[in-house]
Amino acid sequence: MSNPIFDRTDQLLAEIKSASISTLEELEAFRIKYLGSKNVIKPLFAEMRNVPNEDKKEFGQRMNALKVAAEEMFNSHKQSFDQAASKASFDQLDLTAPPASRNKGSRHPVSLVMNRIIHIFEKIGFAVEEEREIEDDWHNFTAMNTPEDHPARDMQDTFYLKNSVTNLLRTHTSSVQARVMTKTKPPIRIIAPGRVYRNETISARSHCQFHQVEGLYVDKNVSFADMKQTLLYFAREMYGADTRIRLRPSYFPFTEPSAEMDVYWGLESEADYRITKGTGWLEILGCGMVDPNVLKNCGIDPEEYTGFAFGMGIERQAMLQYKIEDIRLLFENDVRFLRQFNSAY
Ligand code: DAH
């Protein structure tokens, strides 16, 4: 004969399975009644000790079935309520509403100018070479014909890595010349854009980090005239078709002869007087014929090959182009400043 306590579990199971739940309130009432901390199934557990041993197993299974049935009932109703709610909120979506405006980024003025310069040289066959910012003193100085006692090597001017006398943050992109010439045979025609570092006091006019673009052309019979035409082409692409340039004799350890190139900026405004120091001319870059020692240091025969090189700073050109008066603005990354720049590059 079956134990009368089983009638109680049968009855509860039937109750659970036939519960009518059509509102969220009913669902909550169901949860409290069958799954809450004071649910109606719990008191039955106390009956366990009155159930004869041979029925204990079945009783346990029935109790468990009650709990599972209550959970299933609750979960399936909850799921359909949730689905209905999300469908309702989807139905309320106005698919014709205009989207919120997207916050478009803008390129950094240094990137804009750098990309323009890269583009100008790419058009005449210069390939872009990117190299490391942490250099050794051989590539940065020695290979570039800079004497051991040259002041640029001084800790005052160069950031050396901690506990190192050979590793440093490159002070110019000229180090890329040595990197390229030691691994490639001429003809070489590259530009190397990138960041450089110098131990300078930060002010409106100078910073301890800035960007340069280096250029290098090595082949048979490369002449000073080739260099001048290349740089004239660059100046006209960059500053306008009737830009005039002049080359002034100068000195760099890695070029012989060396020159600095000015572009004629004009003297129309008071600002023109100020930035050209009353001359109308603006210095844009350093250049020259690659010193035979540099070629030799990098394993290129100076009897067979010649080359020209040039290097220019980016920040000053960006400041000229966008009339930025303080170099520090370029490194603070204040979005109110950066947002003002937009261009195809
Ligand atoms: N490295 C020089 C500097 O940082 C710039 C420079 C001058 C690069 C003459 C050159 C060059 O390649 O030929 O001031």
Tab-separated table of C-alpha atoms and ligand atoms in Angstrom:
chain	number	residue	atom	x	y	z
A	1	MET	CA	0.000	0.000	0.000
A	2	SER	CA	1.337	3.353	-0.870
A	3	ASN	CA	2.223	5.827	1.808
A	4	PRO	CA	-0.413	8.595	2.230
A	5	ILE	CA	2.381	11.201	2.261
A	6	PHE	CA	2.792	10.390	-1.439
A	7	ASP	CA	-0.722	11.746	-2.033
A	8	ARG	CA	0.535	15.074	-0.685
A	9	THR	CA	3.445	15.184	-3.103
A	10	ASP	CA	1.204	14.114	-6.015
A	11	GLN	CA	-1.189	16.871	-5.152
A	12	LEU	CA	1.546	19.497	-4.915
A	13	LEU	CA	3.062	18.375	-8.210
A	14	ALA	CA	-0.299	18.680	-9.922
A	15	GLU	CA	-0.763	22.111	-8.378
A	16	ILE	CA	2.605	23.278	-9.618
A	17	LYS	CA	2.066	21.968	-13.112
A	18	SER	CA	-1.354	23.492	-13.469
A	19	ALA	CA	-0.560	26.845	-11.892
A	20	SER	CA	-1.949	29.645	-13.978
A	21	ILE	CA	0.625	32.335	-14.557
A	22	SER	CA	-0.314	35.085	-16.942
A	23	THR	CA	1.058	38.212	-15.321
A	24	LEU	CA	4.360	39.184	-13.756
A	25	GLU	CA	2.574	39.473	-10.414
A	26	GLU	CA	1.352	35.887	-10.701
A	27	LEU	CA	4.837	34.776	-11.571
A	28	GLU	CA	6.183	36.467	-8.470
A	29	ALA	CA	3.442	34.911	-6.323
A	30	PHE	CA	4.344	31.503	-7.773
A	31	ARG	CA	8.012	32.073	-6.984
A	32	ILE	CA	7.271	32.998	-3.385
A	33	LYS	CA	4.917	30.068	-2.900
A	34	TYR	CA	7.072	27.310	-4.373
A	35	LEU	CA	10.640	28.630	-4.445
A	36	GLY	CA	10.779	31.357	-1.794
A	37	SER	CA	12.442	30.967	1.588
A	38	LYS	CA	9.128	29.997	3.180
A	39	ASN	CA	7.799	27.851	0.340
A	40	VAL	CA	5.136	25.201	0.772
A	41	ILE	CA	7.424	22.316	-0.191
A	42	LYS	CA	9.796	22.838	2.728
A	43	PRO	CA	7.504	21.675	5.577
A	44	LEU	CA	7.127	18.314	3.843
A	45	PHE	CA	10.828	17.622	4.370
A	46	ALA	CA	10.118	17.459	8.091
A	47	GLU	CA	7.969	14.413	7.358
A	48	MET	CA	11.033	12.485	6.288
A	49	ARG	CA	11.623	11.097	9.760
A	50	ASN	CA	8.064	9.670	9.853
A	51	VAL	CA	8.448	7.900	6.521
A	52	PRO	CA	9.314	4.206	6.880
A	53	ASN	CA	12.765	3.289	5.668
A	54	GLU	CA	11.580	1.388	2.587
A	55	ASP	CA	9.754	4.533	1.352
A	56	LYS	CA	12.492	7.071	2.155
A	57	LYS	CA	14.168	6.763	-1.227
A	58	GLU	CA	10.989	7.317	-3.201
A	59	PHE	CA	9.988	10.156	-0.923
A	60	GLY	CA	13.327	11.856	-1.526
A	61	GLN	CA	12.915	11.510	-5.272
A	62	ARG	CA	9.417	12.917	-5.167
A	63	MET	CA	10.558	15.900	-3.119
A	64	ASN	CA	13.284	16.567	-5.600
A	65	ALA	CA	10.839	16.292	-8.485
A	66	LEU	CA	8.673	18.956	-6.841
A	67	LYS	CA	11.606	21.342	-6.645
A	68	VAL	CA	12.636	20.712	-10.255
A	69	ALA	CA	9.066	21.115	-11.503
A	70	ALA	CA	8.683	24.428	-9.668
A	71	GLU	CA	11.972	25.704	-11.092
A	72	GLU	CA	11.090	24.657	-14.627
A	73	MET	CA	7.701	26.249	-14.403
A	74	PHE	CA	9.190	29.473	-13.096
A	75	ASN	CA	12.026	29.615	-15.644
A	76	SER	CA	9.898	28.926	-18.682
A	77	HIS	CA	7.397	31.627	-17.757
A	78	LYS	CA	10.144	34.073	-16.883
A	79	GLN	CA	11.770	33.493	-20.242
A	80	SER	CA	8.599	34.209	-22.154
A	81	PHE	CA	7.975	37.362	-20.138
A	82	ASP	CA	11.542	38.530	-20.875
A	83	GLN	CA	11.150	37.843	-24.576
A	84	ALA	CA	7.892	39.734	-24.695
A	85	ALA	CA	9.518	42.669	-22.920
A	86	SER	CA	12.427	42.882	-25.313
A	87	LYS	CA	10.110	42.585	-28.312
A	88	ALA	CA	8.006	45.395	-26.900
A	89	SER	CA	11.036	47.632	-26.521
A	90	PHE	CA	12.132	46.761	-30.072
A	91	ASP	CA	8.665	47.672	-31.356
A	92	GLN	CA	9.087	51.056	-29.762
A	93	LEU	CA	12.320	51.724	-31.670
A	94	ASP	CA	12.002	54.490	-34.223
A	95	LEU	CA	14.041	53.139	-37.082
A	96	THR	CA	13.591	56.374	-39.011
A	97	ALA	CA	15.220	58.496	-36.287
A	98	PRO	CA	18.538	60.095	-37.364
A	99	PRO	CA	21.559	58.470	-35.647
A	100	ALA	CA	23.490	60.281	-32.945
A	101	SER	CA	26.436	62.017	-34.578
A	102	ARG	CA	29.644	60.049	-34.427
A	103	ASN	CA	32.733	61.575	-32.937
A	104	LYS	CA	35.175	61.408	-35.835
A	105	GLY	CA	38.841	61.574	-34.962
A	106	SER	CA	41.270	63.871	-36.719
A	107	ARG	CA	44.883	63.400	-37.595
A	108	HIS	CA	47.588	64.993	-35.548
A	109	PRO	CA	49.134	68.027	-37.292
A	110	VAL	CA	52.568	66.369	-37.112
A	111	SER	CA	51.184	63.311	-38.909
A	112	LEU	CA	49.494	65.513	-41.485
A	113	VAL	CA	52.731	67.273	-42.389
A	114	MET	CA	54.784	64.099	-42.216
A	115	ASN	CA	52.363	62.279	-44.503
A	116	ARG	CA	52.478	65.126	-46.991
A	117	ILE	CA	56.278	64.995	-47.055
A	118	ILE	CA	56.242	61.205	-47.459
A	119	HIS	CA	53.751	61.516	-50.296
A	120	ILE	CA	55.901	64.106	-52.098
A	121	PHE	CA	59.001	61.894	-52.005
A	122	GLU	CA	57.118	58.696	-52.803
A	123	LYS	CA	56.037	60.274	-56.081
A	124	ILE	CA	59.670	60.397	-57.197
A	125	GLY	CA	60.520	56.893	-56.093
A	126	PHE	CA	61.724	57.213	-52.500
A	127	ALA	CA	60.748	54.236	-50.335
A	128	VAL	CA	59.775	54.708	-46.701
A	129	GLU	CA	62.114	53.129	-44.198
A	130	GLU	CA	61.086	52.918	-40.557
A	131	GLU	CA	63.633	52.110	-37.921
A	132	ARG	CA	64.161	51.816	-34.182
A	133	GLU	CA	64.104	54.777	-31.803
A	134	ILE	CA	66.446	53.093	-29.347
A	135	GLU	CA	69.791	53.100	-31.122
A	136	ASP	CA	73.390	52.314	-30.366
A	137	ASP	CA	76.040	54.978	-30.571
A	138	TRP	CA	77.634	53.337	-33.602
A	139	HIS	CA	74.592	53.904	-35.860
A	140	ASN	CA	73.693	57.255	-34.345
A	141	PHE	CA	77.193	58.769	-34.181
A	142	THR	CA	80.210	56.679	-35.156
A	143	ALA	CA	79.018	55.429	-38.524
A	144	MET	CA	77.823	58.958	-39.235
A	145	ASN	CA	81.398	60.198	-38.920
A	146	THR	CA	80.798	61.989	-35.623
A	147	PRO	CA	84.053	62.119	-33.635
A	148	GLU	CA	84.292	60.505	-30.206
A	149	ASP	CA	84.634	63.897	-28.535
A	150	HIS	CA	81.832	65.609	-30.454
A	151	PRO	CA	79.610	67.631	-28.073
A	152	ALA	CA	76.426	66.031	-29.473
A	153	ARG	CA	77.497	62.775	-27.791
A	154	ASP	CA	77.494	64.489	-24.439
A	155	MET	CA	74.959	63.351	-21.869
A	156	GLN	CA	73.845	66.963	-21.825
A	157	ASP	CA	72.517	66.548	-25.355
A	158	THR	CA	71.762	62.860	-25.664
A	159	PHE	CA	69.530	60.584	-23.610
A	160	TYR	CA	71.495	57.442	-22.844
A	161	LEU	CA	69.688	54.376	-21.546
A	162	LYS	CA	70.126	53.682	-17.860
A	163	ASN	CA	73.401	51.928	-17.054
A	164	SER	CA	74.489	52.025	-20.684
A	165	VAL	CA	77.198	53.971	-22.464
A	166	THR	CA	76.254	52.650	-25.891
A	167	ASN	CA	72.461	52.562	-26.041
A	168	LEU	CA	70.608	55.798	-26.502
A	169	LEU	CA	67.463	57.404	-27.862
A	170	ARG	CA	68.355	58.411	-31.393
A	171	THR	CA	69.107	62.102	-31.672
A	172	HIS	CA	68.370	62.247	-35.393
A	173	THR	CA	66.922	60.061	-38.132
A	174	SER	CA	70.372	60.057	-39.768
A	175	SER	CA	70.950	56.807	-37.844
A	176	VAL	CA	68.599	55.171	-40.353
A	177	GLN	CA	71.150	55.961	-43.086
A	178	ALA	CA	73.627	53.660	-41.328
A	179	ARG	CA	70.943	50.992	-40.754
A	180	VAL	CA	69.978	50.968	-44.428
A	181	MET	CA	73.457	51.246	-45.950
A	182	THR	CA	74.809	48.374	-43.872
A	183	LYS	CA	72.058	46.028	-45.010
A	184	THR	CA	71.350	47.102	-48.612
A	185	LYS	CA	73.451	47.564	-51.702
A	186	PRO	CA	72.994	50.721	-53.807
A	187	PRO	CA	70.982	51.990	-55.517
A	188	ILE	CA	69.378	53.248	-52.311
A	189	ARG	CA	66.596	55.799	-52.369
A	190	ILE	CA	64.803	56.111	-49.067
A	191	ILE	CA	63.177	58.523	-46.697
A	192	ALA	CA	63.005	57.775	-43.001
A	193	PRO	CA	60.324	59.565	-40.997
A	194	GLY	CA	60.273	59.217	-37.246
A	195	ARG	CA	60.647	60.477	-33.740
A	196	VAL	CA	63.936	61.686	-32.283
A	197	TYR	CA	65.017	62.775	-28.806
A	198	ARG	CA	67.336	65.398	-27.380
A	199	ASN	CA	68.076	66.432	-23.875
A	200	GLU	CA	66.704	69.952	-24.308
A	201	THR	CA	64.888	72.212	-21.919
A	202	ILE	CA	61.232	72.261	-22.919
A	203	SER	CA	60.013	75.667	-24.031
A	204	ALA	CA	57.674	77.221	-26.600
A	205	ARG	CA	60.354	76.683	-29.256
A	206	SER	CA	62.041	73.403	-28.357
A	207	HIS	CA	61.116	70.037	-26.937
A	208	CYS	CA	62.940	66.906	-25.857
A	209	GLN	CA	61.091	64.879	-28.472
A	210	PHE	CA	60.298	65.825	-32.034
A	211	HIS	CA	60.067	64.347	-35.526
A	212	GLN	CA	62.320	64.363	-38.536
A	213	VAL	CA	62.296	63.040	-42.065
A	214	GLU	CA	65.642	61.848	-43.359
A	215	GLY	CA	66.390	61.338	-47.036
A	216	LEU	CA	69.158	59.306	-48.646
A	217	TYR	CA	70.021	58.655	-52.259
A	218	VAL	CA	73.089	56.564	-53.090
A	219	ASP	CA	73.976	55.360	-56.565
A	220	LYS	CA	76.619	55.720	-59.235
A	221	ASN	CA	77.153	59.327	-60.336
A	222	VAL	CA	74.791	61.016	-57.905
A	223	SER	CA	75.676	64.715	-57.926
A	224	PHE	CA	75.089	67.869	-55.947
A	225	ALA	CA	72.934	69.062	-58.857
A	226	ASP	CA	70.680	65.999	-58.391
A	227	MET	CA	70.290	66.948	-54.764
A	228	LYS	CA	69.447	70.547	-55.558
A	229	GLN	CA	66.791	69.567	-58.106
A	230	THR	CA	65.257	67.028	-55.730
A	231	LEU	CA	65.050	69.575	-52.935
A	232	LEU	CA	63.685	72.259	-55.248
A	233	TYR	CA	60.986	69.819	-56.352
A	234	PHE	CA	60.188	69.113	-52.713
A	235	ALA	CA	60.033	72.805	-51.764
A	236	ARG	CA	57.679	73.576	-54.658
A	237	GLU	CA	55.368	70.665	-53.895
A	238	MET	CA	55.327	71.612	-50.240
A	239	TYR	CA	55.232	75.410	-50.337
A	240	GLY	CA	53.815	76.245	-53.764
A	241	ALA	CA	54.839	76.161	-57.406
A	242	ASP	CA	56.789	79.425	-57.380
A	243	THR	CA	58.705	78.796	-54.169
A	244	ARG	CA	62.334	79.912	-54.288
A	245	ILE	CA	65.095	78.125	-52.415
A	246	ARG	CA	68.679	78.913	-51.512
A	247	LEU	CA	71.460	76.644	-50.315
A	248	ARG	CA	73.847	78.078	-47.743
A	249	PRO	CA	77.178	76.372	-47.012
A	250	SER	CA	77.108	74.636	-43.644
A	251	TYR	CA	78.749	71.838	-41.719
A	252	PHE	CA	77.571	68.363	-40.728
A	253	PRO	CA	79.968	65.521	-39.866
A	254	PHE	CA	78.165	63.129	-42.214
A	255	THR	CA	78.131	65.245	-45.381
A	256	GLU	CA	80.807	66.955	-47.456
A	257	PRO	CA	80.049	69.494	-48.752
A	258	SER	CA	77.152	70.370	-46.476
A	259	ALA	CA	74.419	72.951	-46.866
A	260	GLU	CA	71.295	74.305	-45.281
A	261	MET	CA	68.286	74.991	-47.426
A	262	ASP	CA	66.080	78.040	-46.967
A	263	VAL	CA	62.776	78.745	-48.680
A	264	TYR	CA	61.713	82.277	-49.406
A	265	TRP	CA	58.847	82.994	-47.066
A	266	GLY	CA	58.386	86.679	-47.780
A	267	LEU	CA	58.077	89.726	-45.598
A	268	GLU	CA	54.431	90.600	-45.870
A	269	SER	CA	53.331	90.590	-42.276
A	270	GLU	CA	54.862	91.433	-38.973
A	271	ALA	CA	54.887	87.718	-38.181
A	272	ASP	CA	56.935	87.090	-41.355
A	273	TYR	CA	59.576	89.500	-40.057
A	274	ARG	CA	59.596	87.758	-36.727
A	275	ILE	CA	59.901	84.177	-37.961
A	276	THR	CA	62.439	84.983	-40.681
A	277	LYS	CA	64.393	87.344	-38.431
A	278	GLY	CA	63.845	90.099	-40.973
A	279	THR	CA	65.470	88.208	-43.875
A	280	GLY	CA	62.371	86.743	-45.524
A	281	TRP	CA	64.192	83.371	-45.696
A	282	LEU	CA	63.320	80.340	-43.585
A	283	GLU	CA	65.655	77.449	-42.934
A	284	ILE	CA	63.894	74.159	-43.668
A	285	LEU	CA	66.530	71.434	-43.800
A	286	GLY	CA	70.156	70.327	-43.683
A	287	CYS	CA	71.690	68.436	-46.577
A	288	GLY	CA	74.849	67.516	-48.410
A	289	MET	CA	76.818	64.904	-50.281
A	290	VAL	CA	77.260	61.784	-48.145
A	291	ASP	CA	80.761	61.928	-46.684
A	292	PRO	CA	83.000	59.172	-48.185
A	293	ASN	CA	83.820	58.105	-44.616
A	294	VAL	CA	80.137	57.369	-43.972
A	295	LEU	CA	79.891	55.231	-47.104
A	296	LYS	CA	83.062	53.388	-46.081
A	297	ASN	CA	81.859	52.878	-42.496
A	298	CYS	CA	78.736	51.229	-43.883
A	299	GLY	CA	80.544	48.987	-46.357
A	300	ILE	CA	79.870	50.954	-49.541
A	301	ASP	CA	82.801	51.768	-51.837
A	302	PRO	CA	83.067	55.581	-52.120
A	303	GLU	CA	85.112	55.177	-55.326
A	304	GLU	CA	82.145	53.526	-56.988
A	305	TYR	CA	79.215	55.294	-55.380
A	306	THR	CA	78.213	58.771	-54.319
A	307	GLY	CA	75.097	60.002	-52.617
A	308	PHE	CA	73.224	62.872	-51.139
A	309	ALA	CA	71.335	63.082	-47.870
A	310	PHE	CA	69.059	65.514	-46.158
A	311	GLY	CA	67.212	65.820	-42.892
A	312	MET	CA	64.367	68.076	-41.846
A	313	GLY	CA	62.331	68.727	-38.742
A	314	ILE	CA	58.568	68.293	-38.890
A	315	GLU	CA	57.300	70.311	-35.939
A	316	ARG	CA	58.569	73.632	-37.228
A	317	GLN	CA	56.971	73.041	-40.629
A	318	ALA	CA	53.701	72.059	-38.938
A	319	MET	CA	53.873	75.176	-36.781
A	320	LEU	CA	54.462	77.353	-39.853
A	321	GLN	CA	51.696	75.751	-41.827
A	322	TYR	CA	49.085	75.882	-39.069
A	323	LYS	CA	50.349	79.044	-37.339
A	324	ILE	CA	50.978	77.247	-34.047
A	325	GLU	CA	53.014	79.424	-31.714
A	326	ASP	CA	54.002	76.922	-29.043
A	327	ILE	CA	55.584	73.526	-29.794
A	328	ARG	CA	54.283	72.105	-26.499
A	329	LEU	CA	50.735	72.143	-27.886
A	330	LEU	CA	51.826	69.396	-30.264
A	331	PHE	CA	52.604	67.002	-27.434
A	332	GLU	CA	49.906	67.715	-24.878
A	333	ASN	CA	47.182	65.961	-26.872
A	334	ASP	CA	44.428	68.264	-25.736
A	335	VAL	CA	41.495	67.198	-27.912
A	336	ARG	CA	40.231	70.787	-28.144
A	337	PHE	CA	43.476	71.594	-29.944
A	338	LEU	CA	43.658	68.385	-31.992
A	339	ARG	CA	40.055	68.562	-33.202
A	340	GLN	CA	40.868	71.611	-35.293
A	341	PHE	CA	42.916	69.657	-37.821
A	342	ASN	CA	41.415	67.945	-40.790
A	343	SER	CA	42.801	66.974	-44.100
A	344	ALA	CA	42.942	64.348	-46.796
A	345	TYR	CA	46.261	63.013	-45.474
B	1	DAH	N1	70.853	65.055	-38.730
B	1	DAH	C1	70.819	66.492	-38.886
B	1	DAH	C2	70.137	67.086	-37.634
B	1	DAH	O1	69.529	66.379	-36.898
B	1	DAH	C3	70.051	66.898	-40.086
B	1	DAH	C4	70.752	66.524	-41.344
B	1	DAH	C5	71.644	67.397	-41.911
B	1	DAH	C6	70.551	65.302	-41.945
B	1	DAH	C7	72.313	67.094	-43.082
B	1	DAH	C8	71.213	64.972	-43.102
B	1	DAH	C9	72.095	65.888	-43.668
B	1	DAH	O2	71.028	63.798	-43.727
B	1	DAH	O3	72.717	65.563	-44.810
B	1	DAH	O4	70.242	68.257	-37.430
